[in-house]
């Protein structure tokens, strides 16, 4: 099993180093790292990319019509691709084209693995699920294209949010209401690579493309979601989707996405539930350091209870 870790960057500076070093320190070594640079011009990022190249990274052309240099070394697990993109989701889509592994994980610049054993823990969880499938009489061949319905998985865990200094517990059960209310963020999710073979992120969504893709995986590709009691990543927080302007866009796109995948009656029902349970107040509590810890502990107890 090979993990494909995608890091999209643009003028990320030392945040890129923090992210890459958290990958390098993993005890599980069966991974590849695809660094997709959108054309960085700041000197820190350029210097870091050059360091990774000299360490044995491989720089390849993203498109034949573009001019790129290539250098190959002893360690081809780290590969750097440079090409212009229209934003983070377009950059992710471009990076996915170079995936060779079995499970895809997106780690943004500034985010990092929670500790050095994350990949080893996730691998155990995936192998355990595979053993369950074997016990149920499901062979590996039955999961390959052309052999009936494939069983495609999204394995997800928890994240640690540095902005609020809080462990954020993911919902251990994904159902319709969870899809409406609170899916795990992509820094907590390991996607079966085949989920991206057919379809990447819909870049028509500026803020909610990862949310839309998760719902597509769940409803259209019928992916099975498996919760792992693992804290996967240290999430930086305060990013692109959390600005005041993009919050409004996020709400608009959320409405479009849920109407795309859910019947209108369910959308109205869930919207009413959110209003009655004071969703804006709960969001405020989750985002403020003084109340976030209490809120997340309460949420974790409700999930377990």
PDB file of C-alpha atoms in Angstrom:
ATOM      1  CA  UNK A   1       0.000   0.000   0.000  1.00  0.00           C
ATOM      2  CA  UNK A   2       1.344   3.422  -0.965  1.00  0.00           C
ATOM      3  CA  UNK A   3       0.051   6.778   0.285  1.00  0.00           C
ATOM      4  CA  UNK A   4       0.035   9.633  -2.227  1.00  0.00           C
ATOM      5  CA  UNK A   5       0.437  12.888  -0.300  1.00  0.00           C
ATOM      6  CA  UNK A   6      -0.389  16.004  -2.307  1.00  0.00           C
ATOM      7  CA  UNK A   7       0.955  19.399  -1.242  1.00  0.00           C
ATOM      8  CA  UNK A   8      -0.204  22.397  -3.287  1.00  0.00           C
ATOM      9  CA  UNK A   9       1.802  25.558  -2.810  1.00  0.00           C
ATOM     10  CA  UNK A  10       2.138  29.128  -4.044  1.00  0.00           C
ATOM     11  CA  UNK A  11       4.566  31.487  -2.298  1.00  0.00           C
ATOM     12  CA  UNK A  12       4.150  29.467   0.909  1.00  0.00           C
ATOM     13  CA  UNK A  13       7.560  30.277   2.383  1.00  0.00           C
ATOM     14  CA  UNK A  14       8.594  28.400   5.529  1.00  0.00           C
ATOM     15  CA  UNK A  15       5.089  26.963   5.852  1.00  0.00           C
ATOM     16  CA  UNK A  16       6.077  24.602   3.028  1.00  0.00           C
ATOM     17  CA  UNK A  17       9.079  23.356   5.010  1.00  0.00           C
ATOM     18  CA  UNK A  18       6.952  22.674   8.088  1.00  0.00           C
ATOM     19  CA  UNK A  19       4.542  20.587   6.038  1.00  0.00           C
ATOM     20  CA  UNK A  20       7.205  18.598   4.176  1.00  0.00           C
ATOM     21  CA  UNK A  21       9.259  17.889   7.298  1.00  0.00           C
ATOM     22  CA  UNK A  22       6.198  16.465   9.042  1.00  0.00           C
ATOM     23  CA  UNK A  23       5.944  13.998   6.150  1.00  0.00           C
ATOM     24  CA  UNK A  24       9.627  13.111   6.211  1.00  0.00           C
ATOM     25  CA  UNK A  25       9.529  12.238   9.907  1.00  0.00           C
ATOM     26  CA  UNK A  26       6.815   9.587   9.449  1.00  0.00           C
ATOM     27  CA  UNK A  27       7.767   6.115  10.667  1.00  0.00           C
ATOM     28  CA  UNK A  28       5.737   4.609   7.800  1.00  0.00           C
ATOM     29  CA  UNK A  29       7.814   5.079   4.645  1.00  0.00           C
ATOM     30  CA  UNK A  30       5.492   3.720   1.938  1.00  0.00           C
ATOM     31  CA  UNK A  31       4.482   7.084   0.522  1.00  0.00           C
ATOM     32  CA  UNK A  32       5.048   9.440  -2.358  1.00  0.00           C
ATOM     33  CA  UNK A  33       4.858  13.219  -2.146  1.00  0.00           C
ATOM     34  CA  UNK A  34       3.591  15.294  -5.034  1.00  0.00           C
ATOM     35  CA  UNK A  35       4.412  18.970  -4.577  1.00  0.00           C
ATOM     36  CA  UNK A  36       2.395  21.065  -7.015  1.00  0.00           C
ATOM     37  CA  UNK A  37       3.765  24.600  -7.263  1.00  0.00           C
ATOM     38  CA  UNK A  38       1.572  27.173  -8.966  1.00  0.00           C
ATOM     39  CA  UNK A  39       4.506  29.391  -9.975  1.00  0.00           C
ATOM     40  CA  UNK A  40       5.992  30.718  -6.753  1.00  0.00           C
ATOM     41  CA  UNK A  41       8.084  33.864  -6.983  1.00  0.00           C
ATOM     42  CA  UNK A  42       9.087  34.486  -3.368  1.00  0.00           C
ATOM     43  CA  UNK A  43      12.698  33.603  -2.626  1.00  0.00           C
ATOM     44  CA  UNK A  44      12.023  31.396   0.409  1.00  0.00           C
ATOM     45  CA  UNK A  45       9.706  29.060  -1.490  1.00  0.00           C
ATOM     46  CA  UNK A  46      12.023  28.957  -4.501  1.00  0.00           C
ATOM     47  CA  UNK A  47      14.969  28.090  -2.258  1.00  0.00           C
ATOM     48  CA  UNK A  48      13.037  25.331  -0.490  1.00  0.00           C
ATOM     49  CA  UNK A  49      11.897  23.785  -3.765  1.00  0.00           C
ATOM     50  CA  UNK A  50      15.490  23.845  -4.968  1.00  0.00           C
ATOM     51  CA  UNK A  51      16.579  22.067  -1.776  1.00  0.00           C
ATOM     52  CA  UNK A  52      14.032  19.314  -2.308  1.00  0.00           C
ATOM     53  CA  UNK A  53      15.193  18.967  -5.913  1.00  0.00           C
ATOM     54  CA  UNK A  54      18.806  18.596  -4.845  1.00  0.00           C
ATOM     55  CA  UNK A  55      17.761  16.004  -2.281  1.00  0.00           C
ATOM     56  CA  UNK A  56      16.739  13.753  -5.130  1.00  0.00           C
ATOM     57  CA  UNK A  57      13.335  15.081  -6.013  1.00  0.00           C
ATOM     58  CA  UNK A  58      12.081  14.759  -9.556  1.00  0.00           C
ATOM     59  CA  UNK A  59      10.833  17.747 -11.482  1.00  0.00           C
ATOM     60  CA  UNK A  60       8.641  16.920 -14.452  1.00  0.00           C
ATOM     61  CA  UNK A  61       6.553  18.839 -16.961  1.00  0.00           C
ATOM     62  CA  UNK A  62       2.886  19.098 -16.072  1.00  0.00           C
ATOM     63  CA  UNK A  63       1.948  19.748 -19.662  1.00  0.00           C
ATOM     64  CA  UNK A  64       3.978  19.045 -22.799  1.00  0.00           C
ATOM     65  CA  UNK A  65       3.530  22.545 -24.206  1.00  0.00           C
ATOM     66  CA  UNK A  66       5.185  24.153 -21.153  1.00  0.00           C
ATOM     67  CA  UNK A  67       8.912  24.558 -20.599  1.00  0.00           C
ATOM     68  CA  UNK A  68      10.195  22.700 -17.518  1.00  0.00           C
ATOM     69  CA  UNK A  69      13.466  21.288 -16.274  1.00  0.00           C
ATOM     70  CA  UNK A  70      13.858  17.766 -14.965  1.00  0.00           C
ATOM     71  CA  UNK A  71      16.320  16.294 -12.499  1.00  0.00           C
ATOM     72  CA  UNK A  72      16.285  12.758 -11.171  1.00  0.00           C
ATOM     73  CA  UNK A  73      17.931  11.438  -8.034  1.00  0.00           C
ATOM     74  CA  UNK A  74      17.955   8.415  -5.778  1.00  0.00           C
ATOM     75  CA  UNK A  75      14.655   9.185  -4.051  1.00  0.00           C
ATOM     76  CA  UNK A  76      11.760   9.604  -6.427  1.00  0.00           C
ATOM     77  CA  UNK A  77       9.149   9.622  -3.696  1.00  0.00           C
ATOM     78  CA  UNK A  78       9.315  13.428  -3.746  1.00  0.00           C
ATOM     79  CA  UNK A  79       8.221  14.845  -7.099  1.00  0.00           C
ATOM     80  CA  UNK A  80       7.758  18.518  -7.853  1.00  0.00           C
ATOM     81  CA  UNK A  81       5.546  19.819 -10.648  1.00  0.00           C
ATOM     82  CA  UNK A  82       5.336  23.433 -11.722  1.00  0.00           C
ATOM     83  CA  UNK A  83       2.413  24.802 -13.719  1.00  0.00           C
ATOM     84  CA  UNK A  84      -0.027  27.656 -13.465  1.00  0.00           C
ATOM     85  CA  UNK A  85      -3.434  26.979 -11.980  1.00  0.00           C
ATOM     86  CA  UNK A  86      -6.604  28.929 -11.256  1.00  0.00           C
ATOM     87  CA  UNK A  87      -6.614  28.177  -7.542  1.00  0.00           C
ATOM     88  CA  UNK A  88      -6.048  25.516  -4.909  1.00  0.00           C
ATOM     89  CA  UNK A  89      -8.649  23.073  -6.242  1.00  0.00           C
ATOM     90  CA  UNK A  90      -7.339  23.333  -9.795  1.00  0.00           C
ATOM     91  CA  UNK A  91      -3.851  22.749  -8.384  1.00  0.00           C
ATOM     92  CA  UNK A  92      -5.082  19.663  -6.543  1.00  0.00           C
ATOM     93  CA  UNK A  93      -6.718  18.333  -9.704  1.00  0.00           C
ATOM     94  CA  UNK A  94      -3.483  18.798 -11.627  1.00  0.00           C
ATOM     95  CA  UNK A  95      -1.512  17.008  -8.909  1.00  0.00           C
ATOM     96  CA  UNK A  96      -3.903  14.040  -8.854  1.00  0.00           C
ATOM     97  CA  UNK A  97      -2.906  13.232 -12.451  1.00  0.00           C
ATOM     98  CA  UNK A  98       0.526  12.147 -11.205  1.00  0.00           C
ATOM     99  CA  UNK A  99      -0.646   9.901  -8.376  1.00  0.00           C
ATOM    100  CA  UNK A 100       0.798   6.375  -8.362  1.00  0.00           C
ATOM    101  CA  UNK A 101      -0.357   5.290  -4.919  1.00  0.00           C
ATOM    102  CA  UNK A 102      -3.451   3.650  -3.463  1.00  0.00           C
ATOM    103  CA  UNK A 103      -4.749   6.356  -1.125  1.00  0.00           C
ATOM    104  CA  UNK A 104      -4.664  10.120  -1.679  1.00  0.00           C
ATOM    105  CA  UNK A 105      -4.173  12.591   1.147  1.00  0.00           C
ATOM    106  CA  UNK A 106      -4.172  16.381   0.715  1.00  0.00           C
ATOM    107  CA  UNK A 107      -1.951  18.307   3.128  1.00  0.00           C
ATOM    108  CA  UNK A 108      -2.008  22.079   2.728  1.00  0.00           C
ATOM    109  CA  UNK A 109       1.047  24.244   3.285  1.00  0.00           C
ATOM    110  CA  UNK A 110       1.082  25.281   6.933  1.00  0.00           C
ATOM    111  CA  UNK A 111      -0.676  22.088   7.975  1.00  0.00           C
ATOM    112  CA  UNK A 112       1.265  19.072   9.206  1.00  0.00           C
ATOM    113  CA  UNK A 113       0.824  15.514  10.399  1.00  0.00           C
ATOM    114  CA  UNK A 114      -0.121  15.393  14.070  1.00  0.00           C
ATOM    115  CA  UNK A 115       2.822  13.158  14.980  1.00  0.00           C
ATOM    116  CA  UNK A 116       5.341  10.810  13.381  1.00  0.00           C
ATOM    117  CA  UNK A 117       3.102   7.730  13.646  1.00  0.00           C
ATOM    118  CA  UNK A 118       0.060   8.975  11.731  1.00  0.00           C
ATOM    119  CA  UNK A 119       0.664   7.057   8.489  1.00  0.00           C
ATOM    120  CA  UNK A 120       1.537   3.891  10.408  1.00  0.00           C
ATOM    121  CA  UNK A 121      -1.713   4.137  12.365  1.00  0.00           C
ATOM    122  CA  UNK A 122      -3.762   4.817   9.242  1.00  0.00           C
ATOM    123  CA  UNK A 123      -2.157   1.885   7.453  1.00  0.00           C
ATOM    124  CA  UNK A 124      -3.220  -0.422  10.303  1.00  0.00           C
ATOM    125  CA  UNK A 125      -6.773   0.876  10.085  1.00  0.00           C
ATOM    126  CA  UNK A 126      -6.909   0.286   6.331  1.00  0.00           C
ATOM    127  CA  UNK A 127      -5.443  -3.198   6.655  1.00  0.00           C
ATOM    128  CA  UNK A 128      -7.944  -4.021   9.391  1.00  0.00           C
ATOM    129  CA  UNK A 129     -10.799  -2.971   7.105  1.00  0.00           C
ATOM    130  CA  UNK A 130      -9.306  -5.017   4.283  1.00  0.00           C
ATOM    131  CA  UNK A 131      -9.198  -8.052   6.569  1.00  0.00           C
ATOM    132  CA  UNK A 132     -12.872  -7.537   7.388  1.00  0.00           C
ATOM    133  CA  UNK A 133     -13.655  -7.509   3.677  1.00  0.00           C
ATOM    134  CA  UNK A 134     -11.692 -10.730   3.189  1.00  0.00           C
ATOM    135  CA  UNK A 135     -13.564 -12.364   6.071  1.00  0.00           C
ATOM    136  CA  UNK A 136     -16.810 -11.375   4.354  1.00  0.00           C
ATOM    137  CA  UNK A 137     -15.676 -13.168   1.199  1.00  0.00           C
ATOM    138  CA  UNK A 138     -14.715 -10.056  -0.754  1.00  0.00           C
ATOM    139  CA  UNK A 139     -11.497 -10.637  -2.701  1.00  0.00           C
ATOM    140  CA  UNK A 140      -9.164  -7.928  -3.930  1.00  0.00           C
ATOM    141  CA  UNK A 141     -10.081  -8.839  -7.525  1.00  0.00           C
ATOM    142  CA  UNK A 142     -13.723  -8.078  -6.745  1.00  0.00           C
ATOM    143  CA  UNK A 143     -12.715  -4.520  -5.885  1.00  0.00           C
ATOM    144  CA  UNK A 144     -10.992  -3.867  -9.204  1.00  0.00           C
ATOM    145  CA  UNK A 145     -12.586  -2.184 -12.234  1.00  0.00           C
ATOM    146  CA  UNK A 146     -14.513  -4.585 -14.437  1.00  0.00           C
ATOM    147  CA  UNK A 147     -15.383  -6.981 -11.627  1.00  0.00           C
ATOM    148  CA  UNK A 148     -18.752  -5.640 -10.520  1.00  0.00           C
ATOM    149  CA  UNK A 149     -19.227  -2.881  -7.955  1.00  0.00           C
ATOM    150  CA  UNK A 150     -15.982  -1.650  -6.487  1.00  0.00           C
ATOM    151  CA  UNK A 151     -15.764  -1.023  -2.772  1.00  0.00           C
ATOM    152  CA  UNK A 152     -14.154   2.396  -2.517  1.00  0.00           C
ATOM    153  CA  UNK A 153     -13.277   3.814   0.871  1.00  0.00           C
ATOM    154  CA  UNK A 154     -12.752   7.162   2.529  1.00  0.00           C
ATOM    155  CA  UNK A 155     -10.879   6.692   5.796  1.00  0.00           C
ATOM    156  CA  UNK A 156     -11.043   9.723   8.072  1.00  0.00           C
ATOM    157  CA  UNK A 157      -9.989  10.741  11.544  1.00  0.00           C
ATOM    158  CA  UNK A 158      -9.784  13.825  13.751  1.00  0.00           C
ATOM    159  CA  UNK A 159      -7.739  17.002  13.462  1.00  0.00           C
ATOM    160  CA  UNK A 160      -6.013  19.308  15.913  1.00  0.00           C
ATOM    161  CA  UNK A 161      -6.824  22.958  15.215  1.00  0.00           C
ATOM    162  CA  UNK A 162      -3.919  25.192  16.106  1.00  0.00           C
ATOM    163  CA  UNK A 163      -5.933  28.401  15.843  1.00  0.00           C
ATOM    164  CA  UNK A 164      -8.081  27.384  18.830  1.00  0.00           C
ATOM    165  CA  UNK A 165      -5.612  24.902  20.403  1.00  0.00           C
ATOM    166  CA  UNK A 166      -8.335  22.252  20.280  1.00  0.00           C
ATOM    167  CA  UNK A 167      -8.816  18.658  19.158  1.00  0.00           C
ATOM    168  CA  UNK A 168     -11.693  18.618  16.670  1.00  0.00           C
ATOM    169  CA  UNK A 169     -13.625  15.361  16.828  1.00  0.00           C
ATOM    170  CA  UNK A 170     -15.072  14.097  13.532  1.00  0.00           C
ATOM    171  CA  UNK A 171     -18.511  12.534  13.416  1.00  0.00           C
ATOM    172  CA  UNK A 172     -17.930   8.742  13.644  1.00  0.00           C
ATOM    173  CA  UNK A 173     -21.027   8.079  11.523  1.00  0.00           C
ATOM    174  CA  UNK A 174     -21.568   9.662   8.128  1.00  0.00           C
ATOM    175  CA  UNK A 175     -25.230   9.845   7.152  1.00  0.00           C
ATOM    176  CA  UNK A 176     -27.483  12.362   5.385  1.00  0.00           C
ATOM    177  CA  UNK A 177     -27.555  14.770   8.305  1.00  0.00           C
ATOM    178  CA  UNK A 178     -23.781  14.565   8.743  1.00  0.00           C
ATOM    179  CA  UNK A 179     -23.368  15.312   5.032  1.00  0.00           C
ATOM    180  CA  UNK A 180     -25.583  18.366   5.425  1.00  0.00           C
ATOM    181  CA  UNK A 181     -24.069  19.607   8.654  1.00  0.00           C
ATOM    182  CA  UNK A 182     -20.454  18.652   9.177  1.00  0.00           C
ATOM    183  CA  UNK A 183     -18.292  16.345   7.087  1.00  0.00           C
ATOM    184  CA  UNK A 184     -14.622  15.815   8.042  1.00  0.00           C
ATOM    185  CA  UNK A 185     -12.249  18.316   6.444  1.00  0.00           C
ATOM    186  CA  UNK A 186      -9.952  17.044   3.708  1.00  0.00           C
ATOM    187  CA  UNK A 187      -6.931  17.223   6.055  1.00  0.00           C
ATOM    188  CA  UNK A 188      -8.565  14.344   7.949  1.00  0.00           C
ATOM    189  CA  UNK A 189      -9.438  12.172   4.920  1.00  0.00           C
ATOM    190  CA  UNK A 190      -7.595   9.444   3.030  1.00  0.00           C
ATOM    191  CA  UNK A 191      -9.361   8.816  -0.286  1.00  0.00           C
ATOM    192  CA  UNK A 192      -9.161   5.638  -2.317  1.00  0.00           C
ATOM    193  CA  UNK A 193      -7.294   6.940  -5.381  1.00  0.00           C
ATOM    194  CA  UNK A 194      -9.924   5.452  -7.684  1.00  0.00           C
ATOM    195  CA  UNK A 195     -12.405   8.044  -6.419  1.00  0.00           C
ATOM    196  CA  UNK A 196     -10.371  10.628  -8.329  1.00  0.00           C
ATOM    197  CA  UNK A 197      -9.908   8.590 -11.498  1.00  0.00           C
ATOM    198  CA  UNK A 198     -13.412   9.374 -12.678  1.00  0.00           C
ATOM    199  CA  UNK A 199     -13.778  12.865 -11.285  1.00  0.00           C
ATOM    200  CA  UNK A 200     -11.743  15.501  -9.500  1.00  0.00           C
ATOM    201  CA  UNK A 201     -12.856  18.635  -7.684  1.00  0.00           C
ATOM    202  CA  UNK A 202     -15.473  20.788  -9.394  1.00  0.00           C
ATOM    203  CA  UNK A 203     -13.542  24.045  -9.703  1.00  0.00           C
ATOM    204  CA  UNK A 204     -16.791  25.896 -10.310  1.00  0.00           C
ATOM    205  CA  UNK A 205     -16.937  26.003  -6.511  1.00  0.00           C
ATOM    206  CA  UNK A 206     -14.349  28.428  -5.145  1.00  0.00           C
ATOM    207  CA  UNK A 207     -14.704  27.551  -1.455  1.00  0.00           C
ATOM    208  CA  UNK A 208     -16.716  24.339  -1.188  1.00  0.00           C
ATOM    209  CA  UNK A 209     -15.197  22.133  -3.901  1.00  0.00           C
ATOM    210  CA  UNK A 210     -13.863  19.623  -1.352  1.00  0.00           C
ATOM    211  CA  UNK A 211     -17.295  19.477   0.308  1.00  0.00           C
ATOM    212  CA  UNK A 212     -19.001  18.911  -3.036  1.00  0.00           C
ATOM    213  CA  UNK A 213     -16.522  16.183  -3.956  1.00  0.00           C
ATOM    214  CA  UNK A 214     -17.068  14.381  -0.636  1.00  0.00           C
ATOM    215  CA  UNK A 215     -20.820  14.349  -1.251  1.00  0.00           C
ATOM    216  CA  UNK A 216     -20.240  13.098  -4.798  1.00  0.00           C
ATOM    217  CA  UNK A 217     -18.099  10.276  -3.401  1.00  0.00           C
ATOM    218  CA  UNK A 218     -20.749   9.405  -0.843  1.00  0.00           C
ATOM    219  CA  UNK A 219     -23.905   9.665  -2.963  1.00  0.00           C
ATOM    220  CA  UNK A 220     -22.760   8.986  -6.522  1.00  0.00           C
ATOM    221  CA  UNK A 221     -19.650   6.806  -6.189  1.00  0.00           C
ATOM    222  CA  UNK A 222     -21.193   5.156  -3.094  1.00  0.00           C
ATOM    223  CA  UNK A 223     -17.922   5.275  -1.218  1.00  0.00           C
ATOM    224  CA  UNK A 224     -17.881   3.659   2.205  1.00  0.00           C
ATOM    225  CA  UNK A 225     -16.724   5.958   4.984  1.00  0.00           C
ATOM    226  CA  UNK A 226     -14.665   4.518   7.833  1.00  0.00           C
ATOM    227  CA  UNK A 227     -13.931   6.526  10.959  1.00  0.00           C
ATOM    228  CA  UNK A 228     -10.486   6.062  12.506  1.00  0.00           C
ATOM    229  CA  UNK A 229      -9.790   7.039  16.147  1.00  0.00           C
ATOM    230  CA  UNK A 230      -6.639   8.772  14.947  1.00  0.00           C
ATOM    231  CA  UNK A 231      -5.688  12.446  15.138  1.00  0.00           C
ATOM    232  CA  UNK A 232      -4.423  12.939  11.606  1.00  0.00           C
ATOM    233  CA  UNK A 233      -3.282  16.521  11.147  1.00  0.00           C
ATOM    234  CA  UNK A 234      -2.445  19.784  12.834  1.00  0.00           C
ATOM    235  CA  UNK A 235      -4.705  22.176  10.971  1.00  0.00           C
ATOM    236  CA  UNK A 236      -3.452  25.740  10.713  1.00  0.00           C
ATOM    237  CA  UNK A 237      -6.889  27.371  10.539  1.00  0.00           C
ATOM    238  CA  UNK A 238      -7.762  30.897   9.475  1.00  0.00           C
ATOM    239  CA  UNK A 239      -7.277  30.058   5.813  1.00  0.00           C
ATOM    240  CA  UNK A 240      -8.873  30.911   2.502  1.00  0.00           C
ATOM    241  CA  UNK A 241     -12.367  29.646   3.278  1.00  0.00           C
ATOM    242  CA  UNK A 242     -12.524  31.434   6.640  1.00  0.00           C
ATOM    243  CA  UNK A 243     -12.272  35.052   5.489  1.00  0.00           C
ATOM    244  CA  UNK A 244     -15.378  37.209   5.882  1.00  0.00           C
ATOM    245  CA  UNK A 245     -15.917  37.446   2.130  1.00  0.00           C
ATOM    246  CA  UNK A 246     -15.513  33.718   1.552  1.00  0.00           C
ATOM    247  CA  UNK A 247     -17.823  32.797   4.427  1.00  0.00           C
ATOM    248  CA  UNK A 248     -20.688  34.341   2.464  1.00  0.00           C
ATOM    249  CA  UNK A 249     -19.585  32.463  -0.646  1.00  0.00           C
ATOM    250  CA  UNK A 250     -19.325  29.302   1.450  1.00  0.00           C
ATOM    251  CA  UNK A 251     -22.934  29.599   2.596  1.00  0.00           C
ATOM    252  CA  UNK A 252     -24.088  30.145  -0.977  1.00  0.00           C
ATOM    253  CA  UNK A 253     -22.131  27.183  -2.301  1.00  0.00           C
ATOM    254  CA  UNK A 254     -23.277  24.975   0.578  1.00  0.00           C
ATOM    255  CA  UNK A 255     -26.891  25.633  -0.403  1.00  0.00           C
ATOM    256  CA  UNK A 256     -26.128  24.783  -4.030  1.00  0.00           C
ATOM    257  CA  UNK A 257     -24.347  21.553  -3.125  1.00  0.00           C
ATOM    258  CA  UNK A 258     -26.965  20.166  -0.753  1.00  0.00           C
ATOM    259  CA  UNK A 259     -29.714  20.878  -3.271  1.00  0.00           C
ATOM    260  CA  UNK A 260     -27.628  19.050  -5.846  1.00  0.00           C
ATOM    261  CA  UNK A 261     -27.437  15.850  -3.790  1.00  0.00           C
ATOM    262  CA  UNK A 262     -30.417  15.878  -1.414  1.00  0.00           C
ATOM    263  CA  UNK A 263     -34.178  16.086  -1.956  1.00  0.00           C
ATOM    264  CA  UNK A 264     -35.707  19.443  -1.105  1.00  0.00           C
ATOM    265  CA  UNK A 265     -37.753  18.076   1.800  1.00  0.00           C
ATOM    266  CA  UNK A 266     -34.600  16.851   3.567  1.00  0.00           C
ATOM    267  CA  UNK A 267     -32.821  20.134   2.999  1.00  0.00           C
ATOM    268  CA  UNK A 268     -35.712  22.048   4.573  1.00  0.00           C
ATOM    269  CA  UNK A 269     -35.844  19.609   7.491  1.00  0.00           C
ATOM    270  CA  UNK A 270     -32.128  19.870   8.213  1.00  0.00           C
ATOM    271  CA  UNK A 271     -32.143  23.649   7.841  1.00  0.00           C
ATOM    272  CA  UNK A 272     -34.906  23.831  10.452  1.00  0.00           C
ATOM    273  CA  UNK A 273     -32.987  21.526  12.816  1.00  0.00           C
ATOM    274  CA  UNK A 274     -29.891  23.694  12.494  1.00  0.00           C
ATOM    275  CA  UNK A 275     -31.910  26.810  13.291  1.00  0.00           C
ATOM    276  CA  UNK A 276     -33.598  25.234  16.318  1.00  0.00           C
ATOM    277  CA  UNK A 277     -30.265  23.983  17.701  1.00  0.00           C
ATOM    278  CA  UNK A 278     -28.682  27.447  17.479  1.00  0.00           C
ATOM    279  CA  UNK A 279     -26.131  26.624  14.779  1.00  0.00           C
ATOM    280  CA  UNK A 280     -24.661  30.180  14.594  1.00  0.00           C
ATOM    281  CA  UNK A 281     -23.978  30.160  18.341  1.00  0.00           C
ATOM    282  CA  UNK A 282     -22.361  26.721  18.156  1.00  0.00           C
ATOM    283  CA  UNK A 283     -20.175  27.888  15.273  1.00  0.00           C
ATOM    284  CA  UNK A 284     -19.089  30.913  17.308  1.00  0.00           C
ATOM    285  CA  UNK A 285     -18.215  28.663  20.265  1.00  0.00           C
ATOM    286  CA  UNK A 286     -16.220  26.300  18.042  1.00  0.00           C
ATOM    287  CA  UNK A 287     -14.149  29.122  16.591  1.00  0.00           C
ATOM    288  CA  UNK A 288     -13.157  31.003  19.728  1.00  0.00           C
ATOM    289  CA  UNK A 289     -10.242  29.745  21.851  1.00  0.00           C
ATOM    290  CA  UNK A 290     -12.034  30.471  25.124  1.00  0.00           C
ATOM    291  CA  UNK A 291     -14.977  28.185  24.294  1.00  0.00           C
ATOM    292  CA  UNK A 292     -13.673  25.831  21.591  1.00  0.00           C
ATOM    293  CA  UNK A 293     -12.239  23.240  24.003  1.00  0.00           C
ATOM    294  CA  UNK A 294     -15.489  22.952  25.971  1.00  0.00           C
ATOM    295  CA  UNK A 295     -17.552  22.758  22.796  1.00  0.00           C
ATOM    296  CA  UNK A 296     -15.401  20.042  21.209  1.00  0.00           C
ATOM    297  CA  UNK A 297     -15.426  17.937  24.392  1.00  0.00           C
ATOM    298  CA  UNK A 298     -19.208  18.210  24.541  1.00  0.00           C
ATOM    299  CA  UNK A 299     -19.482  17.285  20.870  1.00  0.00           C
ATOM    300  CA  UNK A 300     -17.189  14.286  21.398  1.00  0.00           C
ATOM    301  CA  UNK A 301     -19.374  13.022  24.262  1.00  0.00           C
ATOM    302  CA  UNK A 302     -22.487  13.357  22.107  1.00  0.00           C
ATOM    303  CA  UNK A 303     -20.832  11.381  19.303  1.00  0.00           C
ATOM    304  CA  UNK A 304     -19.870   8.603  21.720  1.00  0.00           C
ATOM    305  CA  UNK A 305     -23.197   8.634  23.508  1.00  0.00           C
TER     306      UNK A 305
END
